[in-house]
Each structure stands twice: as structure tokens, then as C-alpha cells.
């Protein structure tokens, strides 16, 4: 069997994940190929501005990786030369939504560019005219990947393809080509814990349909300790234990509530998400409102005269230090309503103590929605989430239903489905055999680091600057 690795992400642990998969394939006598960018792309998810010394470091890291797993030179596939017809690309886009709609030969390259740019700039509502140069560079790169990808697939004729994530502008077009040609592909990402990775067959890590199915399958195959493991996910989160990503509550002051918290009132805590994480992903739009901010505004307009109900918005800690469109809008909403307290991302108010003190929790897509249910709170779920097919939540379908629910004295909806999610979070993925993680972004592969040495990085920097 021929397996082609579309090598588009070289940050640890992702390049090591591809090495891990490749080693076992080679041991089982399969033919393994890697694509190799030598600075051909105008932008990419690891080097958006196409800085030359970063390109050099990336190339050196890949070279070391290929040597460690003994990939023959003939199996390292460079990008073919492509002449682009840039008249295909519109000269500008009126909005980020218009950019998302742009496609070419059935490939949603506009969505990939929007997703990458939103992630890079950390702003879901980018001024597309201000960032037009970035957009044009991204679209040219995506077109290049689309056209070069055709030639690479024609040349290698792989039975399967392995690639990273599937969301970004320099990777998504290749994934779409696999779909168009009925080539089985696997998208890899971090697993539930640092010592695991996931492989999504003909899907991406963000597919709500695939995740819902996987949650049920894992639980069905689980052993007698699955409930204990499912519970541990939630207790570890509350204890600030690192699992698969950074601990956003690490710097919060345990037990700290907002000043003036009045227990005599009905207190409703809202947990939002950092919208830049989801705006570039198909299928993550809210079920009821266009986005979290619009939902918050409509809620407050409906409750602004309710003196005995107070809302606390715990702004997602991932928005710390940002002054993007989402944060500015939240500040404006917070200033309008006396019965709304906006707890900014950098404030040390304890997310969990606030939850304990609240009467109702409201979540858009945040994991805090399912955590709140685990800790015995009635939860109203407003948006799409990885857990939205499970029981344990009130799931209104209209704004009027939301308002009616929040006026009630809601009871928690206990359900073992909550443990299914916790079990999935910790158990999903494949254990590394050859890669040994040390932190979220460092580790050794077969006892060796793939990272470029500091002296070599200095040389690359000087060579790039000396041109």
C-alpha cells in the first residue's frame, strides 16, 4: 500500500505524529511518501508571513525528521512548478462571510483562508479590506496547493493520505482533492492527553457528527472503570491538571467571586467561547443566534428590566490580552445593562466558584456547559458543541424558549451521558510508541529531538538577513 503524508504542520508534536505513523507503516512494508515544501508556499499555518529564516528552520526540521525515519530521497516529493491564473481570484471581498463562500473547482478554499486568517489575527470579524493583501496571498497559496496537489496525487497514486487537521488554507485544498478522488485520508491532531494522538478517517477533528458517533462507540467499548475515568476528566479540569491543552483557569484565584455578588438574587452565569476558534469551522454556528455576542445582546435586551435576575458573563480566558472585535463588543454590551457583569478574561474570578454560586449555567459552545452539568447545575445549551447530542442539558430551539427557561426555577438534568463525554475526552486517541512528550510543545522521538539546534537557527537567521 502507498501512503502519502501531506506534510503541512511541523510544530511539535505534529511532525512527530507523522513520523510515528510512518515508522509503523514502513515496518509493515508499506511505501511511504512525504510532500516537501522548500519555501514554495506564499503563506502557511506555521509561517503566515513567509519569513525566510523560519522557512529555513522548517526545512531543516523536516530534513532531520526524514533522516530519523529513513525516508528514501525518491519518496520525498517536492511541489511541482505551477503557473497560477490569478484572474480567478476576486480582487477584494466585502466581508469575511463573502470570503468563506469563495470556492474553486469544488474546493472551499475561501473558508480555509478565512479560518487561517481568523486564527492568525485572533479576530472573527476581520476587516477584509484592511487585510486584503493577506487574503490575496492566502488564496494564491490555496490555489497553488490545489493545482500542485493534483499533480502530486497523479504522480504518487496513493492508496491513503495522512494530513494535519484539515482546517487551514495550505492543507484544506489537499484534503478536498482526496475527497473528490475517493482517496481515503486521515486527519491527525492531539489526542485526549499529551501521550496520545487522534486519527480521523475521512473526517476532521471538528466534525460534530463524527465526534458524536465516536463518543458512543468509545463508551460502548469501554471497560468497567469507564465511569471513574469519565469523572476524572471533570475533577482534573477543576484541579487545573494539564490534559491535552493549556489550563486556562491556572491563574484564577480559587474561591474568588465577583465583587458585589448578591445571593438573594437569581444569578445566571454565562460561559462564552473565543469566537475566533469556531468562526472558521463549518458547522459550529449557533443553533439559535448568529454568534455568541448576538445571543448575549438579545438575552440582555429581554431581561434588562428584571431587577431580581443578575447575569454574569465569564469571558473565556483564551481571550486574555486581546482587544479584538469580540472583546470590544462585549465591553459595549456590558456597559449597557445594569444587571450584567462582564468578567473579563484576565480577571482572577474563579470560574468554578462562580458556577457553584450560580442558579443556572448558560453555555454557547464552551466545555463549561458539560462541566456545569457534571457539577450538578441546570444547564441551558444555546450553541453547537462537541457534546450537544448528549443528554443533561436544556436545549431550546428559539429565543423565546430560552427566555422562558431562564425565568423558571430549573432543576439539574443528571445523566450518565455526561460521563460518556469525560471518558471520550481522556480515552480518545492512540498512544504514542516512539514519541515521548515532555510538555505540550516539546518532546523526544526515539530518544532524539527533531528540533533545530539553536546554533543552526542563528545561522539560518543570518543567512536570511544577509541576502
Short mmCIF file of C-alpha atoms in Angstrom, two decimals, residues 42-334:
data_model
loop_
_atom_site.label_atom_id
_atom_site.label_comp_id
_atom_site.label_asym_id
_atom_site.label_seq_id
_atom_site.Cartn_x
_atom_site.Cartn_y
_atom_site.Cartn_z
CA UNK A 42 3.47 32.17 -0.02
CA UNK A 43 1.97 31.58 3.40
CA UNK A 44 1.24 28.62 5.66
CA UNK A 45 -0.16 27.86 9.10
CA UNK A 46 3.31 27.75 10.69
CA UNK A 47 4.78 30.77 8.88
CA UNK A 48 1.94 33.11 7.83
CA UNK A 49 4.25 35.97 6.80
CA UNK A 50 6.64 33.74 4.83
CA UNK A 51 9.68 34.80 6.87
CA UNK A 52 12.72 33.24 5.24
CA UNK A 53 14.63 32.18 8.35
CA UNK A 54 11.51 30.40 9.63
CA UNK A 55 11.27 28.61 6.26
CA UNK A 56 14.89 27.53 6.64
CA UNK A 57 14.26 26.22 10.16
CA UNK A 58 11.19 24.34 8.94
CA UNK A 59 13.11 22.73 6.07
CA UNK A 60 15.91 21.69 8.43
CA UNK A 61 13.45 20.18 10.89
CA UNK A 62 11.79 18.17 8.12
CA UNK A 63 15.18 17.04 6.83
CA UNK A 64 16.10 15.76 10.28
CA UNK A 65 12.74 14.03 10.61
CA UNK A 66 13.11 12.29 7.25
CA UNK A 67 16.59 11.12 8.21
CA UNK A 68 15.47 9.76 11.58
CA UNK A 69 12.82 7.55 10.00
CA UNK A 70 14.96 6.76 6.94
CA UNK A 71 12.71 8.05 4.15
CA UNK A 72 14.39 7.47 0.75
CA UNK A 73 15.07 10.68 -1.19
CA UNK A 74 12.97 9.43 -4.09
CA UNK A 75 9.98 9.27 -1.73
CA UNK A 76 10.27 12.93 -0.74
CA UNK A 77 8.02 14.76 -3.18
CA UNK A 78 8.67 18.45 -3.86
CA UNK A 79 5.99 20.84 -5.06
CA UNK A 80 5.86 20.92 -8.87
CA UNK A 81 6.16 24.27 -10.62
CA UNK A 82 2.76 25.86 -11.08
CA UNK A 83 1.76 28.90 -13.11
CA UNK A 84 -1.30 30.45 -11.49
CA UNK A 85 -4.05 32.25 -13.32
CA UNK A 86 -4.58 34.96 -10.72
CA UNK A 87 -7.58 36.37 -12.58
CA UNK A 88 -9.52 33.54 -10.92
CA UNK A 89 -9.23 35.36 -7.60
CA UNK A 90 -11.55 38.30 -6.86
CA UNK A 91 -9.61 41.49 -6.18
CA UNK A 92 -11.35 42.02 -2.84
CA UNK A 93 -14.11 40.72 -0.56
CA UNK A 94 -16.74 42.84 1.14
CA UNK A 95 -16.82 40.69 4.27
CA UNK A 96 -15.33 37.63 5.92
CA UNK A 97 -18.57 35.77 5.13
CA UNK A 98 -18.15 36.55 1.43
CA UNK A 99 -14.59 35.21 1.59
CA UNK A 100 -15.83 31.99 3.21
CA UNK A 101 -18.14 31.41 0.24
CA UNK A 102 -15.36 31.54 -2.38
CA UNK A 103 -14.61 28.17 -3.94
CA UNK A 104 -12.68 26.82 -6.90
CA UNK A 105 -13.39 23.53 -8.67
CA UNK A 106 -15.46 22.33 -5.73
CA UNK A 107 -12.85 23.21 -3.12
CA UNK A 108 -13.88 25.65 -0.39
CA UNK A 109 -10.55 27.46 -0.39
CA UNK A 110 -12.15 30.69 0.83
CA UNK A 111 -13.21 29.01 4.07
CA UNK A 112 -9.67 27.70 4.58
CA UNK A 113 -8.20 31.17 4.05
CA UNK A 114 -10.76 32.74 6.37
CA UNK A 115 -10.10 30.09 9.02
CA UNK A 116 -6.33 30.59 8.87
CA UNK A 117 -6.53 34.38 8.92
CA UNK A 118 -9.04 34.42 11.79
CA UNK A 119 -6.76 32.13 13.81
CA UNK A 120 -3.67 34.17 12.97
CA UNK A 121 -5.23 37.53 13.86
CA UNK A 122 -7.48 36.18 16.66
CA UNK A 123 -10.47 38.13 15.33
CA UNK A 124 -13.66 36.59 13.93
CA UNK A 125 -14.81 39.82 12.28
CA UNK A 126 -11.76 40.90 10.30
CA UNK A 127 -11.78 43.96 8.09
CA UNK A 128 -11.30 42.20 4.77
CA UNK A 129 -10.23 45.38 3.00
CA UNK A 130 -7.58 46.11 5.62
CA UNK A 131 -6.29 42.53 5.36
CA UNK A 132 -6.76 42.20 1.61
CA UNK A 133 -3.06 41.58 0.97
CA UNK A 134 -3.12 38.68 3.47
CA UNK A 135 -6.26 37.31 1.83
CA UNK A 136 -4.81 37.51 -1.67
CA UNK A 137 -1.63 35.76 -0.55
CA UNK A 138 -3.70 33.08 1.16
CA UNK A 139 -5.89 32.47 -1.87
CA UNK A 140 -2.89 32.23 -4.20
CA UNK A 141 -1.35 29.70 -1.83
CA UNK A 142 -4.55 27.67 -1.62
CA UNK A 143 -4.82 27.64 -5.42
CA UNK A 144 -1.21 26.54 -5.68
CA UNK A 145 -1.86 23.68 -3.25
CA UNK A 146 -4.96 22.70 -5.23
CA UNK A 147 -3.16 22.63 -8.58
CA UNK A 148 0.11 21.18 -7.29
CA UNK A 149 -1.85 18.64 -5.28
CA UNK A 150 -3.43 17.27 -8.44
CA UNK A 151 0.00 16.65 -9.95
CA UNK A 152 1.36 15.13 -6.74
CA UNK A 153 -1.59 12.74 -6.48
CA UNK A 154 -1.24 11.85 -10.17
CA UNK A 155 2.44 11.08 -9.64
CA UNK A 156 2.27 9.09 -6.40
CA UNK A 157 -1.16 7.46 -6.86
CA UNK A 158 -1.50 6.89 -3.10
CA UNK A 159 -3.97 4.48 -1.56
CA UNK A 160 -4.18 6.64 1.56
CA UNK A 161 -3.19 10.15 2.62
CA UNK A 162 -2.27 11.45 6.08
CA UNK A 163 -2.52 15.17 6.83
CA UNK A 164 -2.85 17.56 9.76
CA UNK A 165 -6.23 18.83 10.98
CA UNK A 166 -7.78 19.78 7.61
CA UNK A 167 -8.84 23.29 8.55
CA UNK A 168 -6.02 25.53 7.32
CA UNK A 169 -5.58 27.19 3.92
CA UNK A 170 -2.44 25.26 2.97
CA UNK A 171 -3.90 21.85 3.92
CA UNK A 172 -7.64 22.02 3.27
CA UNK A 173 -7.37 22.04 -0.57
CA UNK A 174 -5.36 18.81 -0.48
CA UNK A 175 -7.97 17.20 1.76
CA UNK A 176 -10.71 18.25 -0.68
CA UNK A 177 -8.79 16.67 -3.56
CA UNK A 178 -8.72 13.39 -1.62
CA UNK A 179 -12.48 13.59 -1.21
CA UNK A 180 -13.01 14.34 -4.90
CA UNK A 181 -10.85 11.38 -5.91
CA UNK A 182 -12.23 8.98 -3.30
CA UNK A 183 -8.82 8.59 -1.70
CA UNK A 184 -9.05 7.57 1.94
CA UNK A 185 -7.44 10.20 4.16
CA UNK A 186 -6.70 10.55 7.85
CA UNK A 187 -6.53 13.89 9.64
CA UNK A 188 -4.34 13.80 12.73
CA UNK A 189 -4.42 16.01 15.81
CA UNK A 190 -3.64 15.97 19.52
CA UNK A 191 -5.39 13.25 21.50
CA UNK A 192 -7.23 13.48 24.80
CA UNK A 193 -3.96 13.59 26.74
CA UNK A 194 -0.40 14.59 25.86
CA UNK A 195 0.68 11.00 25.27
CA UNK A 196 -1.90 10.38 22.54
CA UNK A 197 -2.81 11.49 19.03
CA UNK A 198 -6.02 11.05 17.07
CA UNK A 199 -6.66 9.92 13.51
CA UNK A 200 -9.94 10.93 11.89
CA UNK A 201 -10.80 8.70 8.92
CA UNK A 202 -12.22 10.73 6.02
CA UNK A 203 -13.14 13.42 8.52
CA UNK A 204 -11.68 16.25 10.58
CA UNK A 205 -11.24 16.67 14.35
CA UNK A 206 -14.05 19.26 14.33
CA UNK A 207 -16.78 17.16 12.72
CA UNK A 208 -19.68 17.18 15.19
CA UNK A 209 -21.28 14.18 13.50
CA UNK A 210 -18.10 12.10 13.69
CA UNK A 211 -17.46 13.12 17.30
CA UNK A 212 -20.99 12.19 18.40
CA UNK A 213 -20.54 8.74 16.87
CA UNK A 214 -17.08 8.31 18.39
CA UNK A 215 -18.32 9.23 21.88
CA UNK A 216 -20.93 6.45 21.73
CA UNK A 217 -18.53 3.91 20.21
CA UNK A 218 -15.82 4.51 22.80
CA UNK A 219 -18.31 4.27 25.65
CA UNK A 220 -19.78 1.07 24.26
CA UNK A 221 -16.31 -0.47 24.05
CA UNK A 222 -15.24 0.83 27.48
CA UNK A 223 -14.30 -1.34 30.43
CA UNK A 224 -15.68 -1.50 33.98
CA UNK A 225 -13.72 1.61 35.01
CA UNK A 226 -15.17 3.88 32.32
CA UNK A 227 -17.39 5.82 34.74
CA UNK A 228 -14.42 6.51 37.01
CA UNK A 229 -12.35 7.66 34.03
CA UNK A 230 -15.22 9.83 32.80
CA UNK A 231 -15.48 11.51 36.20
CA UNK A 232 -11.74 12.07 36.36
CA UNK A 233 -11.85 14.30 33.29
CA UNK A 234 -14.04 16.78 35.17
CA UNK A 235 -12.22 16.59 38.51
CA UNK A 236 -8.86 17.02 36.76
CA UNK A 237 -10.16 20.07 34.89
CA UNK A 238 -11.31 21.64 38.12
CA UNK A 239 -7.97 20.80 39.75
CA UNK A 240 -6.11 22.62 36.92
CA UNK A 241 -4.37 19.46 35.71
CA UNK A 242 -2.99 19.65 32.15
CA UNK A 243 -4.68 17.21 29.79
CA UNK A 244 -4.39 17.92 26.05
CA UNK A 245 -4.11 21.71 26.06
CA UNK A 246 -3.24 24.70 28.22
CA UNK A 247 -5.07 25.14 31.54
CA UNK A 248 -6.98 28.39 31.06
CA UNK A 249 -8.01 28.64 34.73
CA UNK A 250 -4.47 28.24 36.06
CA UNK A 251 -4.05 31.85 37.21
CA UNK A 252 -7.51 32.28 38.71
CA UNK A 253 -7.85 32.83 42.45
CA UNK A 254 -9.58 29.84 43.99
CA UNK A 255 -12.83 30.77 45.70
CA UNK A 256 -12.91 34.29 44.26
CA UNK A 257 -16.36 35.62 43.34
CA UNK A 258 -17.15 38.90 41.56
CA UNK A 259 -17.40 41.92 43.83
CA UNK A 260 -20.95 42.58 44.99
CA UNK A 261 -22.21 39.08 44.24
CA UNK A 262 -25.74 39.04 45.70
CA UNK A 263 -27.00 35.58 46.65
CA UNK A 264 -30.50 36.93 47.27
CA UNK A 265 -30.97 37.37 43.52
CA UNK A 266 -31.34 34.75 40.83
CA UNK A 267 -27.83 34.52 39.43
CA UNK A 268 -27.25 33.18 35.94
CA UNK A 269 -23.71 32.56 34.73
CA UNK A 270 -22.97 32.57 31.01
CA UNK A 271 -19.91 30.87 29.53
CA UNK A 272 -18.97 32.03 26.06
CA UNK A 273 -16.26 30.83 23.69
CA UNK A 274 -13.46 32.62 21.90
CA UNK A 275 -15.28 33.06 18.62
CA UNK A 276 -12.10 33.04 16.52
CA UNK A 277 -11.78 29.34 17.41
CA UNK A 278 -15.07 28.44 15.75
CA UNK A 279 -15.88 31.03 13.11
CA UNK A 280 -13.60 29.33 10.60
CA UNK A 281 -15.08 25.88 11.12
CA UNK A 282 -18.12 24.73 9.17
CA UNK A 283 -20.98 23.52 11.37
CA UNK A 284 -20.11 25.47 14.50
CA UNK A 285 -22.61 28.29 14.08
CA UNK A 286 -25.03 28.75 16.96
CA UNK A 287 -28.37 26.95 16.72
CA UNK A 288 -30.37 29.99 17.78
CA UNK A 289 -28.24 33.11 17.33
CA UNK A 290 -25.71 34.06 14.62
CA UNK A 291 -22.95 34.06 17.24
CA UNK A 292 -22.28 34.30 20.99
CA UNK A 293 -22.28 38.10 21.13
CA UNK A 294 -25.59 38.43 19.31
CA UNK A 295 -27.07 35.84 21.66
CA UNK A 296 -25.83 37.70 24.72
CA UNK A 297 -27.23 41.00 23.45
CA UNK A 298 -30.66 39.53 22.70
CA UNK A 299 -30.79 37.88 26.12
CA UNK A 300 -29.94 41.08 27.94
CA UNK A 301 -32.48 43.06 25.96
CA UNK A 302 -35.13 40.57 27.07
CA UNK A 303 -34.08 40.71 30.75
CA UNK A 304 -32.92 44.32 31.14
CA UNK A 305 -35.85 45.25 33.42
CA UNK A 306 -35.56 42.15 35.62
CA UNK A 307 -34.11 43.61 38.84
CA UNK A 308 -34.07 40.30 40.68
CA UNK A 309 -32.12 38.45 38.00
CA UNK A 310 -28.42 39.12 37.51
CA UNK A 311 -26.26 37.75 34.71
CA UNK A 312 -22.53 37.09 34.97
CA UNK A 313 -20.65 36.56 31.72
CA UNK A 314 -17.41 34.70 32.36
CA UNK A 315 -15.42 35.73 29.28
CA UNK A 316 -13.39 32.79 28.02
CA UNK A 317 -9.82 33.01 29.41
CA UNK A 318 -8.49 32.30 25.90
CA UNK A 319 -9.42 35.92 25.08
CA UNK A 320 -6.94 37.22 27.64
CA UNK A 321 -4.93 40.20 26.39
CA UNK A 322 -6.99 40.65 23.23
CA UNK A 323 -8.87 43.76 22.12
CA UNK A 324 -10.46 42.20 19.08
CA UNK A 325 -13.98 42.65 17.70
CA UNK A 326 -15.48 40.13 20.11
CA UNK A 327 -13.95 41.73 23.21
CA UNK A 328 -14.87 45.27 22.15
CA UNK A 329 -18.47 44.22 21.51
CA UNK A 330 -18.62 42.53 24.92
CA UNK A 331 -17.40 45.70 26.62
CA UNK A 332 -20.11 47.68 24.85
CA UNK A 333 -22.81 45.19 25.84
CA UNK A 334 -21.57 45.15 29.43
#
